[in-house]
JSON list of C-alpha atoms in Angstrom, two decimals:
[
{"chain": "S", "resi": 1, "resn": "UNK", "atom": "CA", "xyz": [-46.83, 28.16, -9.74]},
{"chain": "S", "resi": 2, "resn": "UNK", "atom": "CA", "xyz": [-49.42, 29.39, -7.22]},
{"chain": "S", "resi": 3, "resn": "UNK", "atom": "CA", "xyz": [-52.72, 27.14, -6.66]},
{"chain": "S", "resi": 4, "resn": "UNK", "atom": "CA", "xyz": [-54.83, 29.06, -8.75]},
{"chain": "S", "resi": 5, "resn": "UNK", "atom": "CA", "xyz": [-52.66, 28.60, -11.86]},
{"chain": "S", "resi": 6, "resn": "UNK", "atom": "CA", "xyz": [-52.96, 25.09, -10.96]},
{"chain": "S", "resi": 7, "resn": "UNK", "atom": "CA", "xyz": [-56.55, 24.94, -10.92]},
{"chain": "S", "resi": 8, "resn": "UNK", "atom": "CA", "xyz": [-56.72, 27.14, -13.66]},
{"chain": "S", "resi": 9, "resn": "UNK", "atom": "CA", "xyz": [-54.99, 24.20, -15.77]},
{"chain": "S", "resi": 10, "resn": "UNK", "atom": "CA", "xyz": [-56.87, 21.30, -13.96]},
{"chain": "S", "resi": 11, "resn": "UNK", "atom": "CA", "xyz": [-60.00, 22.71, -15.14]},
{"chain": "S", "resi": 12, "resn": "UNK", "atom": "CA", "xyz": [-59.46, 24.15, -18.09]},
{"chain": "S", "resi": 13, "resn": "UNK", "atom": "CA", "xyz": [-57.93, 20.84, -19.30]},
{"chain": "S", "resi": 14, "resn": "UNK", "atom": "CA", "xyz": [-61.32, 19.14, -17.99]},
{"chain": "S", "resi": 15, "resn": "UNK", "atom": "CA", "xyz": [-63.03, 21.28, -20.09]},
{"chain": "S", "resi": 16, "resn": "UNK", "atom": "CA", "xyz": [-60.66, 21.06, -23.70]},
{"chain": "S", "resi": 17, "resn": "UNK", "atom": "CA", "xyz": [-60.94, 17.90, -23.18]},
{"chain": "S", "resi": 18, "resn": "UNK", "atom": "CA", "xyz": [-64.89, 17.08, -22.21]},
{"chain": "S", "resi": 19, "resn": "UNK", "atom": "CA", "xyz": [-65.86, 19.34, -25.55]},
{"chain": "S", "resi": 20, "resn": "UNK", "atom": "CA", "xyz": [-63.61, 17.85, -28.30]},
{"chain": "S", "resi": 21, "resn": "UNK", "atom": "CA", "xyz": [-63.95, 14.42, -27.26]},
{"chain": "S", "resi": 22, "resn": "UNK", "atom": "CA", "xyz": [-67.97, 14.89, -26.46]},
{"chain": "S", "resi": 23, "resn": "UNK", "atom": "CA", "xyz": [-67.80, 16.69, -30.63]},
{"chain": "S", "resi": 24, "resn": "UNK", "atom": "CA", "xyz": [-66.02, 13.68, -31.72]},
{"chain": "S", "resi": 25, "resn": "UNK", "atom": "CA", "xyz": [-68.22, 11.25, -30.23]},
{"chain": "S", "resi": 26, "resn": "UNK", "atom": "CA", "xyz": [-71.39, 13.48, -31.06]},
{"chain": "S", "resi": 27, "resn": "UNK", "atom": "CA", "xyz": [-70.31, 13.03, -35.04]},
{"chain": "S", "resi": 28, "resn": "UNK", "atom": "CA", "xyz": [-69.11, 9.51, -34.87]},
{"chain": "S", "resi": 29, "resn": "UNK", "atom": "CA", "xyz": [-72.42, 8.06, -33.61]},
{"chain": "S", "resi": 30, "resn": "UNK", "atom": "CA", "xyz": [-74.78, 11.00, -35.44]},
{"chain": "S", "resi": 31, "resn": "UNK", "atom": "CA", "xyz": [-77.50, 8.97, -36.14]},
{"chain": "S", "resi": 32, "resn": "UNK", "atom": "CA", "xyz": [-77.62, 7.25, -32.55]},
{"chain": "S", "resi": 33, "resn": "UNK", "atom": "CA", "xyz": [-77.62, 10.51, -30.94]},
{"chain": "S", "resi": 34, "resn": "UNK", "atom": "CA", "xyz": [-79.90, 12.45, -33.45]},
{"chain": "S", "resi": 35, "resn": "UNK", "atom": "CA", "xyz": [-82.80, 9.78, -33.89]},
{"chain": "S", "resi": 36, "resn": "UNK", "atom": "CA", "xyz": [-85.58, 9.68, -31.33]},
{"chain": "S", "resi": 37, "resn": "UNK", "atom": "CA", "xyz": [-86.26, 12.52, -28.81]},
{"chain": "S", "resi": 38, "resn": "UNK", "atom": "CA", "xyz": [-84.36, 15.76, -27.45]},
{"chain": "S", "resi": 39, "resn": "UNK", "atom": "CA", "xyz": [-83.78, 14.25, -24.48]},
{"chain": "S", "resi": 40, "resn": "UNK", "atom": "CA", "xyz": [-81.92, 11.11, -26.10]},
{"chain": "S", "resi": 41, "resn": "UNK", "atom": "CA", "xyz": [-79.70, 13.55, -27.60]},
{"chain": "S", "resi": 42, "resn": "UNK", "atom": "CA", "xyz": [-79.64, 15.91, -24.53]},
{"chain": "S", "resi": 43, "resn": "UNK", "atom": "CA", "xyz": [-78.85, 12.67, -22.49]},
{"chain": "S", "resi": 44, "resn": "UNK", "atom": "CA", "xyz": [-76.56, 11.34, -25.01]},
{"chain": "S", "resi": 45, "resn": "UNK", "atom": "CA", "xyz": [-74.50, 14.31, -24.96]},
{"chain": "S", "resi": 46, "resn": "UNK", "atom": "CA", "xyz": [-74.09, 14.40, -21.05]},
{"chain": "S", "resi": 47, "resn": "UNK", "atom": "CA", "xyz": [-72.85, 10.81, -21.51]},
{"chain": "S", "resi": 48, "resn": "UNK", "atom": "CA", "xyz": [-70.40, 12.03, -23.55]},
{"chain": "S", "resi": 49, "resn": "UNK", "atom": "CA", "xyz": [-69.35, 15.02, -21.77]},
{"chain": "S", "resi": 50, "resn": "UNK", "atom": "CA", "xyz": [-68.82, 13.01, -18.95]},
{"chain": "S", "resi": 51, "resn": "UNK", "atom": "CA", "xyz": [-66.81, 9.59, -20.45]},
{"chain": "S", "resi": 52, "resn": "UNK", "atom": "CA", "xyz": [-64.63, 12.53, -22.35]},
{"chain": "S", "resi": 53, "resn": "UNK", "atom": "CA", "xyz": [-63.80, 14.07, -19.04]},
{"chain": "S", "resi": 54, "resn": "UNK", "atom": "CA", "xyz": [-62.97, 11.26, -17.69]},
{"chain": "S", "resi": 55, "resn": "UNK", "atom": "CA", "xyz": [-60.43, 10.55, -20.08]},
{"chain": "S", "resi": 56, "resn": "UNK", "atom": "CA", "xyz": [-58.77, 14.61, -19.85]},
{"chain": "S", "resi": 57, "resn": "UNK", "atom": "CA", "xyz": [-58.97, 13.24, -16.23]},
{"chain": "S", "resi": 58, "resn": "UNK", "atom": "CA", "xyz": [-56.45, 10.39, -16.85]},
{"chain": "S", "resi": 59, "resn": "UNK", "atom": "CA", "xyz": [-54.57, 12.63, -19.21]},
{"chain": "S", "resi": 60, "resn": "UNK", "atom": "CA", "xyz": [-53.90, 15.22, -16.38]},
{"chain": "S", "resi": 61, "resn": "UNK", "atom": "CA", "xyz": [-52.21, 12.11, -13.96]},
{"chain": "S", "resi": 62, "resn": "UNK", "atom": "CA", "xyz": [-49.97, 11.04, -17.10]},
{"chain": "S", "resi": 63, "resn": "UNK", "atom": "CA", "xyz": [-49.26, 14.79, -17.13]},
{"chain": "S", "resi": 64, "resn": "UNK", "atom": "CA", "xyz": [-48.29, 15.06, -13.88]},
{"chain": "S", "resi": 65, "resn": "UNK", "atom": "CA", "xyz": [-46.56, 11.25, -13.87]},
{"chain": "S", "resi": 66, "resn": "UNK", "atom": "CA", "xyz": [-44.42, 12.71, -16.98]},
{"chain": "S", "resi": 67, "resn": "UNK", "atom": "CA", "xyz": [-43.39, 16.28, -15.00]},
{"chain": "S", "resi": 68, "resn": "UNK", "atom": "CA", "xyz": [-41.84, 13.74, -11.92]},
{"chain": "S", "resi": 69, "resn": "UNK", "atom": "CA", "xyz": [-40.41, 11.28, -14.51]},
{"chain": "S", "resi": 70, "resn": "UNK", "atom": "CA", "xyz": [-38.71, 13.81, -16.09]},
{"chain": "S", "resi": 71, "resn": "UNK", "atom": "CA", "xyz": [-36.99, 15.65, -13.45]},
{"chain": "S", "resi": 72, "resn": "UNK", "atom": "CA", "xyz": [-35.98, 11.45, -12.10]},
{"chain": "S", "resi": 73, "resn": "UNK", "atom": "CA", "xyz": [-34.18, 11.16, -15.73]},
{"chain": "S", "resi": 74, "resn": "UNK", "atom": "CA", "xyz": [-32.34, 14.20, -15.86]},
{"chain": "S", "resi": 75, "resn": "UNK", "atom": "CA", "xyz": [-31.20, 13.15, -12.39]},
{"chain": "S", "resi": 76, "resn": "UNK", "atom": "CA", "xyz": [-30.56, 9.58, -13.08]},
{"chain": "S", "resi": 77, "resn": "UNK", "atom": "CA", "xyz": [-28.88, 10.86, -16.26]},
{"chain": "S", "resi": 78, "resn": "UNK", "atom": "CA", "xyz": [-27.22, 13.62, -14.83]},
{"chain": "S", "resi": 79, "resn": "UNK", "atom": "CA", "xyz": [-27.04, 15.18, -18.20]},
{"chain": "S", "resi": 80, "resn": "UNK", "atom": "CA", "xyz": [-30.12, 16.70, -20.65]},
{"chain": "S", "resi": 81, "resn": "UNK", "atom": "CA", "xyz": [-27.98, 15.95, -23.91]},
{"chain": "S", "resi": 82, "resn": "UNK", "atom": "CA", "xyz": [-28.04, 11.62, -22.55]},
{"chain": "S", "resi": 83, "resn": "UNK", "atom": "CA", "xyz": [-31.70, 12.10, -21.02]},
{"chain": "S", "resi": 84, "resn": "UNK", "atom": "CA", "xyz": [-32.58, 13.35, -24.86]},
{"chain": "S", "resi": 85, "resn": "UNK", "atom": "CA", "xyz": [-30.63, 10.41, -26.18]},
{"chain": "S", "resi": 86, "resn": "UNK", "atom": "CA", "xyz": [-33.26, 7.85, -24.08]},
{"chain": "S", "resi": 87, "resn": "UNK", "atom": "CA", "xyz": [-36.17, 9.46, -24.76]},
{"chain": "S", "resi": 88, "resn": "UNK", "atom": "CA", "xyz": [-35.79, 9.97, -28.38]},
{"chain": "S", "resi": 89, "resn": "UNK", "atom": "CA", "xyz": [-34.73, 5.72, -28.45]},
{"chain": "S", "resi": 90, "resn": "UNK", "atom": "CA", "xyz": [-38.12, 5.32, -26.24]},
{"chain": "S", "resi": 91, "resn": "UNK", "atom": "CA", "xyz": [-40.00, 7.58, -28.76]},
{"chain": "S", "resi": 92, "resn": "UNK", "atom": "CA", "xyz": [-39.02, 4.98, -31.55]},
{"chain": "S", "resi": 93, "resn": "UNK", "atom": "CA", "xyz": [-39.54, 1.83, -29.43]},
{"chain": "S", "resi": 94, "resn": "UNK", "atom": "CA", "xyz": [-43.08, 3.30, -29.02]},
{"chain": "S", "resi": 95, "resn": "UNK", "atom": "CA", "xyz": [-43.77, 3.77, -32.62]},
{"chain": "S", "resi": 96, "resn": "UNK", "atom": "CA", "xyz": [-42.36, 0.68, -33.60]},
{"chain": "S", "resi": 97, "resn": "UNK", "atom": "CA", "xyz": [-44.76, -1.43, -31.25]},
{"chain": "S", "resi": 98, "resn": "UNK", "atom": "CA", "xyz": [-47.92, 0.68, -32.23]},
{"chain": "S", "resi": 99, "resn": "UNK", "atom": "CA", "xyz": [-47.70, -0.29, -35.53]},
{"chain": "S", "resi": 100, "resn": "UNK", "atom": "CA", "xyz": [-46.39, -3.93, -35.07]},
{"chain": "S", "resi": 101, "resn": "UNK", "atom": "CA", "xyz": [-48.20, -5.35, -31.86]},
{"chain": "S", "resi": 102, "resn": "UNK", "atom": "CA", "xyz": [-51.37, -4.21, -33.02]},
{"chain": "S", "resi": 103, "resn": "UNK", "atom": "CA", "xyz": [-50.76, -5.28, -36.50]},
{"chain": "S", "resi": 104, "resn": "UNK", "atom": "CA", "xyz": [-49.74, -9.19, -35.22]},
{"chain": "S", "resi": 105, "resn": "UNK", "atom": "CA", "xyz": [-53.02, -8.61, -32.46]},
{"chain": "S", "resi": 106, "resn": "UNK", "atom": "CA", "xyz": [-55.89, -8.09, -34.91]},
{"chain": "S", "resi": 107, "resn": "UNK", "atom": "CA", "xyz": [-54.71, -7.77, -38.53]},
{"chain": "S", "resi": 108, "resn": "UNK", "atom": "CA", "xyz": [-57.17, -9.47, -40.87]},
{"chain": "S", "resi": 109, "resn": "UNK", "atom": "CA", "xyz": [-55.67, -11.68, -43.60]},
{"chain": "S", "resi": 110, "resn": "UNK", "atom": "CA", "xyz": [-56.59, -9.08, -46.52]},
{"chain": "S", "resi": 111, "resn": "UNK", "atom": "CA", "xyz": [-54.72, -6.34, -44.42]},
{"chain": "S", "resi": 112, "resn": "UNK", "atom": "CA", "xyz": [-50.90, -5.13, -44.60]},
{"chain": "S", "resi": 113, "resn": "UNK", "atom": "CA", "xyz": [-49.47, -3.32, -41.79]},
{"chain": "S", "resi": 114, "resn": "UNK", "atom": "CA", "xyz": [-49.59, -0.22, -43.55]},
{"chain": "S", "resi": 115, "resn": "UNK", "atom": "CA", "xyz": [-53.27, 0.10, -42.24]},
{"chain": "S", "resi": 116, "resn": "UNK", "atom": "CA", "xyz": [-51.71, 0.00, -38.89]},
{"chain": "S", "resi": 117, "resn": "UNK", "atom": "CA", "xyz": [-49.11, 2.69, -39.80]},
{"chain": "S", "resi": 118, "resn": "UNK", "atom": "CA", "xyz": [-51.41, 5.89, -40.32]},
{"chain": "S", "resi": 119, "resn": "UNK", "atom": "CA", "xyz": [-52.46, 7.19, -36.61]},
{"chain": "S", "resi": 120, "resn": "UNK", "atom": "CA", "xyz": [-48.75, 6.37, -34.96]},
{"chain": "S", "resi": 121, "resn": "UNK", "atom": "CA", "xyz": [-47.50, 8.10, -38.05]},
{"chain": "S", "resi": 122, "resn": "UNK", "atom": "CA", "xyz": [-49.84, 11.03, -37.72]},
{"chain": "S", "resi": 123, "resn": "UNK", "atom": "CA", "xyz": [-49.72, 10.51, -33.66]},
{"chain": "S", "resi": 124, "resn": "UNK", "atom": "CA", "xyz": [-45.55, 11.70, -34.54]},
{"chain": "S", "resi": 125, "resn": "UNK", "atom": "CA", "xyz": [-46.18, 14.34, -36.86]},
{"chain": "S", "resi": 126, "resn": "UNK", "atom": "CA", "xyz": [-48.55, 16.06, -34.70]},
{"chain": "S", "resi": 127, "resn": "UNK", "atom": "CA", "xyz": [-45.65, 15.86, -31.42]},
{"chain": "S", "resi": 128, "resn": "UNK", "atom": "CA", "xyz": [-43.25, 16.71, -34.11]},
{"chain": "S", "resi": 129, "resn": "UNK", "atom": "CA", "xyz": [-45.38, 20.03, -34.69]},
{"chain": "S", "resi": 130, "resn": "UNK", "atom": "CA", "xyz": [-46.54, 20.47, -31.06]},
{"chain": "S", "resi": 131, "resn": "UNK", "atom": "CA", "xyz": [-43.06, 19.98, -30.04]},
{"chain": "S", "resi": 132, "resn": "UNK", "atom": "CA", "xyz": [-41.93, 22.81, -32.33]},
{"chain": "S", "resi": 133, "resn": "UNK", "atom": "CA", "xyz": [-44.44, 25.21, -31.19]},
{"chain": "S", "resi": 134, "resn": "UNK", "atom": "CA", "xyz": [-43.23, 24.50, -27.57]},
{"chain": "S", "resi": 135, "resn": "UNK", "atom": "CA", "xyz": [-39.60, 25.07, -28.56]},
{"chain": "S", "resi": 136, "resn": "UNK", "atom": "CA", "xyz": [-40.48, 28.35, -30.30]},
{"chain": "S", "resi": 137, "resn": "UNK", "atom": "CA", "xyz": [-42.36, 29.54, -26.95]},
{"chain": "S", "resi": 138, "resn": "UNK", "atom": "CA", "xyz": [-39.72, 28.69, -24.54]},
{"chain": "S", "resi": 139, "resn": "UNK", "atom": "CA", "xyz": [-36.55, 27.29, -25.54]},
{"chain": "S", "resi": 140, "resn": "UNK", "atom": "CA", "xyz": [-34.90, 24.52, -28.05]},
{"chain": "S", "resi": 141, "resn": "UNK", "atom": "CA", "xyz": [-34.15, 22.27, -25.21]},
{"chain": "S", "resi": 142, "resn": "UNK", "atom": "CA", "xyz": [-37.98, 21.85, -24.58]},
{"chain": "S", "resi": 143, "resn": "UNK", "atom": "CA", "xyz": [-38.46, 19.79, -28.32]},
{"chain": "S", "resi": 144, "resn": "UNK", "atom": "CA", "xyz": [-37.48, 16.29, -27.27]},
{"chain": "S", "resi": 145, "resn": "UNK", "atom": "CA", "xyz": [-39.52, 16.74, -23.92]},
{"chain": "S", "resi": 146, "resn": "UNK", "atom": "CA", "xyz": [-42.33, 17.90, -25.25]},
{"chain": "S", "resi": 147, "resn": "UNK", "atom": "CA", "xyz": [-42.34, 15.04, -28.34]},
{"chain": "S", "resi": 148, "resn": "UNK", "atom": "CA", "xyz": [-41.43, 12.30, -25.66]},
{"chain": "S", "resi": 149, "resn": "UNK", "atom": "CA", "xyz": [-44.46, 13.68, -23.95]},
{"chain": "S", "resi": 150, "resn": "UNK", "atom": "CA", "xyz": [-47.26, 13.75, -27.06]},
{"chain": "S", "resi": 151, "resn": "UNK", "atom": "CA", "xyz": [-45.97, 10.27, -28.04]},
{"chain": "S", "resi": 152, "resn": "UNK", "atom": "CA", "xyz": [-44.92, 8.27, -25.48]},
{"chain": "S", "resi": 153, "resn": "UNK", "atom": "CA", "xyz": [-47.51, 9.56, -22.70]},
{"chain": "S", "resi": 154, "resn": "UNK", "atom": "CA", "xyz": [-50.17, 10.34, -24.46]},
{"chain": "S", "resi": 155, "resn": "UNK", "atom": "CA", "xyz": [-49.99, 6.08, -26.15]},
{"chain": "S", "resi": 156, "resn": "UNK", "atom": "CA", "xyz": [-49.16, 4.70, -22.68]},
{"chain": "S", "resi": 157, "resn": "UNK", "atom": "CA", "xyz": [-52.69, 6.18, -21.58]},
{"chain": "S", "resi": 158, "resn": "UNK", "atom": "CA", "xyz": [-54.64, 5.41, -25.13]},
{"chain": "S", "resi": 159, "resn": "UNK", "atom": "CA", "xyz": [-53.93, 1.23, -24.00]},
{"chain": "S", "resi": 160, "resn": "UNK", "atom": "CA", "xyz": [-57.08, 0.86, -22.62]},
{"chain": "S", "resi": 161, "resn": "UNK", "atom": "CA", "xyz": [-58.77, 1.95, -26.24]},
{"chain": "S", "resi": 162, "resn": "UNK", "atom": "CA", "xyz": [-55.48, 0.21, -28.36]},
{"chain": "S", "resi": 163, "resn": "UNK", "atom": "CA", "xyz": [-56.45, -3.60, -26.32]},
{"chain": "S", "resi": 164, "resn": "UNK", "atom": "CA", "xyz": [-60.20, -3.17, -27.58]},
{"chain": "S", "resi": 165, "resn": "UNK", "atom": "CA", "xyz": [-59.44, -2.03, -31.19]},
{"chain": "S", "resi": 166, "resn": "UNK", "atom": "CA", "xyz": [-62.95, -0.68, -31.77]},
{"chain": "S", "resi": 167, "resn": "UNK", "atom": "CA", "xyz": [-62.19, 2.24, -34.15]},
{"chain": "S", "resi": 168, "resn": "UNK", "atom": "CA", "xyz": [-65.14, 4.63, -32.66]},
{"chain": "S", "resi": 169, "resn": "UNK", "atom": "CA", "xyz": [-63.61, 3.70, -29.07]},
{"chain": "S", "resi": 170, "resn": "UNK", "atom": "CA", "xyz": [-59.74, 4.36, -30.80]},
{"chain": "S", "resi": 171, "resn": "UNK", "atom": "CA", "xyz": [-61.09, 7.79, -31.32]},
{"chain": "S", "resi": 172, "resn": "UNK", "atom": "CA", "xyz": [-63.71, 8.57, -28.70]},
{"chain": "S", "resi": 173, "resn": "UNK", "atom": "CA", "xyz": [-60.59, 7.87, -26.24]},
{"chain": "S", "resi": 174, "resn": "UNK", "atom": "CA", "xyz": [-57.95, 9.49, -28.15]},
{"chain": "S", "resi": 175, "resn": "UNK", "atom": "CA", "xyz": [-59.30, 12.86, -29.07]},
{"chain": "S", "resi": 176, "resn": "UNK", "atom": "CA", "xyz": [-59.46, 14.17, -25.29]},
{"chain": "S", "resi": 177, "resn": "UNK", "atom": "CA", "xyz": [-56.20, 12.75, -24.45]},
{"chain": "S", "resi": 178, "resn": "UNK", "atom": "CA", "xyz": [-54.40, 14.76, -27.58]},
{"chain": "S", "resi": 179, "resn": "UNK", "atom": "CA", "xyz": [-56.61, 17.47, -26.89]},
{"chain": "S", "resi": 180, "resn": "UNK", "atom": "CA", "xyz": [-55.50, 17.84, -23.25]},
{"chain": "S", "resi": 181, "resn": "UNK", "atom": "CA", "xyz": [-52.48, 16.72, -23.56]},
{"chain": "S", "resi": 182, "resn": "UNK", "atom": "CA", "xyz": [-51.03, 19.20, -26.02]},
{"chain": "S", "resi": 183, "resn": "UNK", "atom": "CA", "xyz": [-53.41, 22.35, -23.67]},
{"chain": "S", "resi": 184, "resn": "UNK", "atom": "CA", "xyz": [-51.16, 21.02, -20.89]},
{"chain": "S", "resi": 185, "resn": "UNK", "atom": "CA", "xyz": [-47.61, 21.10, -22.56]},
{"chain": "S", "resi": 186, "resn": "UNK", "atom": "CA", "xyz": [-48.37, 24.60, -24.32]},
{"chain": "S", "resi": 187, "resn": "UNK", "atom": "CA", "xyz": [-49.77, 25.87, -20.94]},
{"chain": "S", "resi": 188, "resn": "UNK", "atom": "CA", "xyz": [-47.65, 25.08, -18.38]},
{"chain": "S", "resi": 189, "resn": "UNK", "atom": "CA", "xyz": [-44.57, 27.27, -19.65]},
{"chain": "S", "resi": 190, "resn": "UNK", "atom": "CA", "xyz": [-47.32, 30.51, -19.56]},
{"chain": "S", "resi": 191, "resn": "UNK", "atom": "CA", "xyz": [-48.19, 29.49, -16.15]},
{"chain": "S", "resi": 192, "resn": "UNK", "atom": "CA", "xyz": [-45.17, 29.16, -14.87]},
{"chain": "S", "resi": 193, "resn": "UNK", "atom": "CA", "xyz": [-43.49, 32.60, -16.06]},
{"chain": "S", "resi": 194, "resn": "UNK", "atom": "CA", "xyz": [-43.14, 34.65, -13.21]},
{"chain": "S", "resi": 195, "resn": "UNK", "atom": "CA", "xyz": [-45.64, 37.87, -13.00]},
{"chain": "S", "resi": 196, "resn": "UNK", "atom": "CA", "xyz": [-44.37, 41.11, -14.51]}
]
């Protein structure tokens, strides 16, 4: 992978994420950016732009964290088949303490944990089916990776937004982190095929 591909992705995945993330925060907070003046909303928008890049900025280092992590546990490992085995238990562990640290952190008495079950439920279907499409473009070894990477990576950097618990914040963080983190993973095995 020559330095242009590698800019190519750096800001490319600035840009996926900046856009969704700015739409997102543009239709969660309609009114505030819509009442008043063009400028508010020109302003506003910037704002957003810039907060959302931010974020696709901290989702490219847990990109990049993930690609040397990976290559320490297949050599700590020494096999693919045992390094699967650990991230797959890691996967779960994850899952698990989505639903049940934030669920014993700010459940209200009226609410079961069930409320706190839908996004790392949906979080794991959508690796599940980003994971599938990676396998189908490369090979099957790249599923487990490639899930490990949507779930696990992609929650590690959402903490900042999971400590606040602000559901516009959940989102407004979330959405370019998904967004950039699922360009990256479908990307990188086109940039890296060699040239015909």
């Amino acid at each position: 992978m020559n330095s242009r591909k590698v800019v190519y992705l750096f800001f490319t995945t600035l840009l996926v994420g900046s856009i969704s993330g700015a739409i997102v925060g543009f239709i969660l907070d309609y009114q505030v950016y819509t009442e008043g003046t063009f400028l508010n909303m020109f302003f506003g928008l910037i704002w957003l732009l810039g907060i959302c890049a931010a974020f696709s900025l901290v989702s490219q280092m847990g990109f990049f964290a993930y690609l040397t992590v990976h290559r320490f546990g297949l050599g700590l490992f020494k096999s693919q088949k045992l390094w699967n085995y650990v991230q797959i238990i890691i996967i779960a562990f994850v899952v698990f303490d989505l639903i049940y640290f934030r669920f014993i952190a700010f459940a209200e008495p009226h609410e079961t944990i069930l409320h706190y079950m839908v996004m790392p439920i949906l979080l794991l279907i959508f690796g599940l089916l980003v994971a599938y499409l990676k396998a189908k473009d490369t090979n099957q070894g790249a599923f487990i990776p490639a899930l490990f990477f949507i779930v696990v990576i992609t929650a590690i950097e959402w903490v900042p937004a999971l400590t606040v618990n602000d559901p516009k914040w959940l989102w407004l963080y979330f959405t370019p982190l998904i967004t950039a983190n699922t360009w990256q993973i479908l990307l990188l095995h086109r940039l890296t095929k060699p040239s015909k």
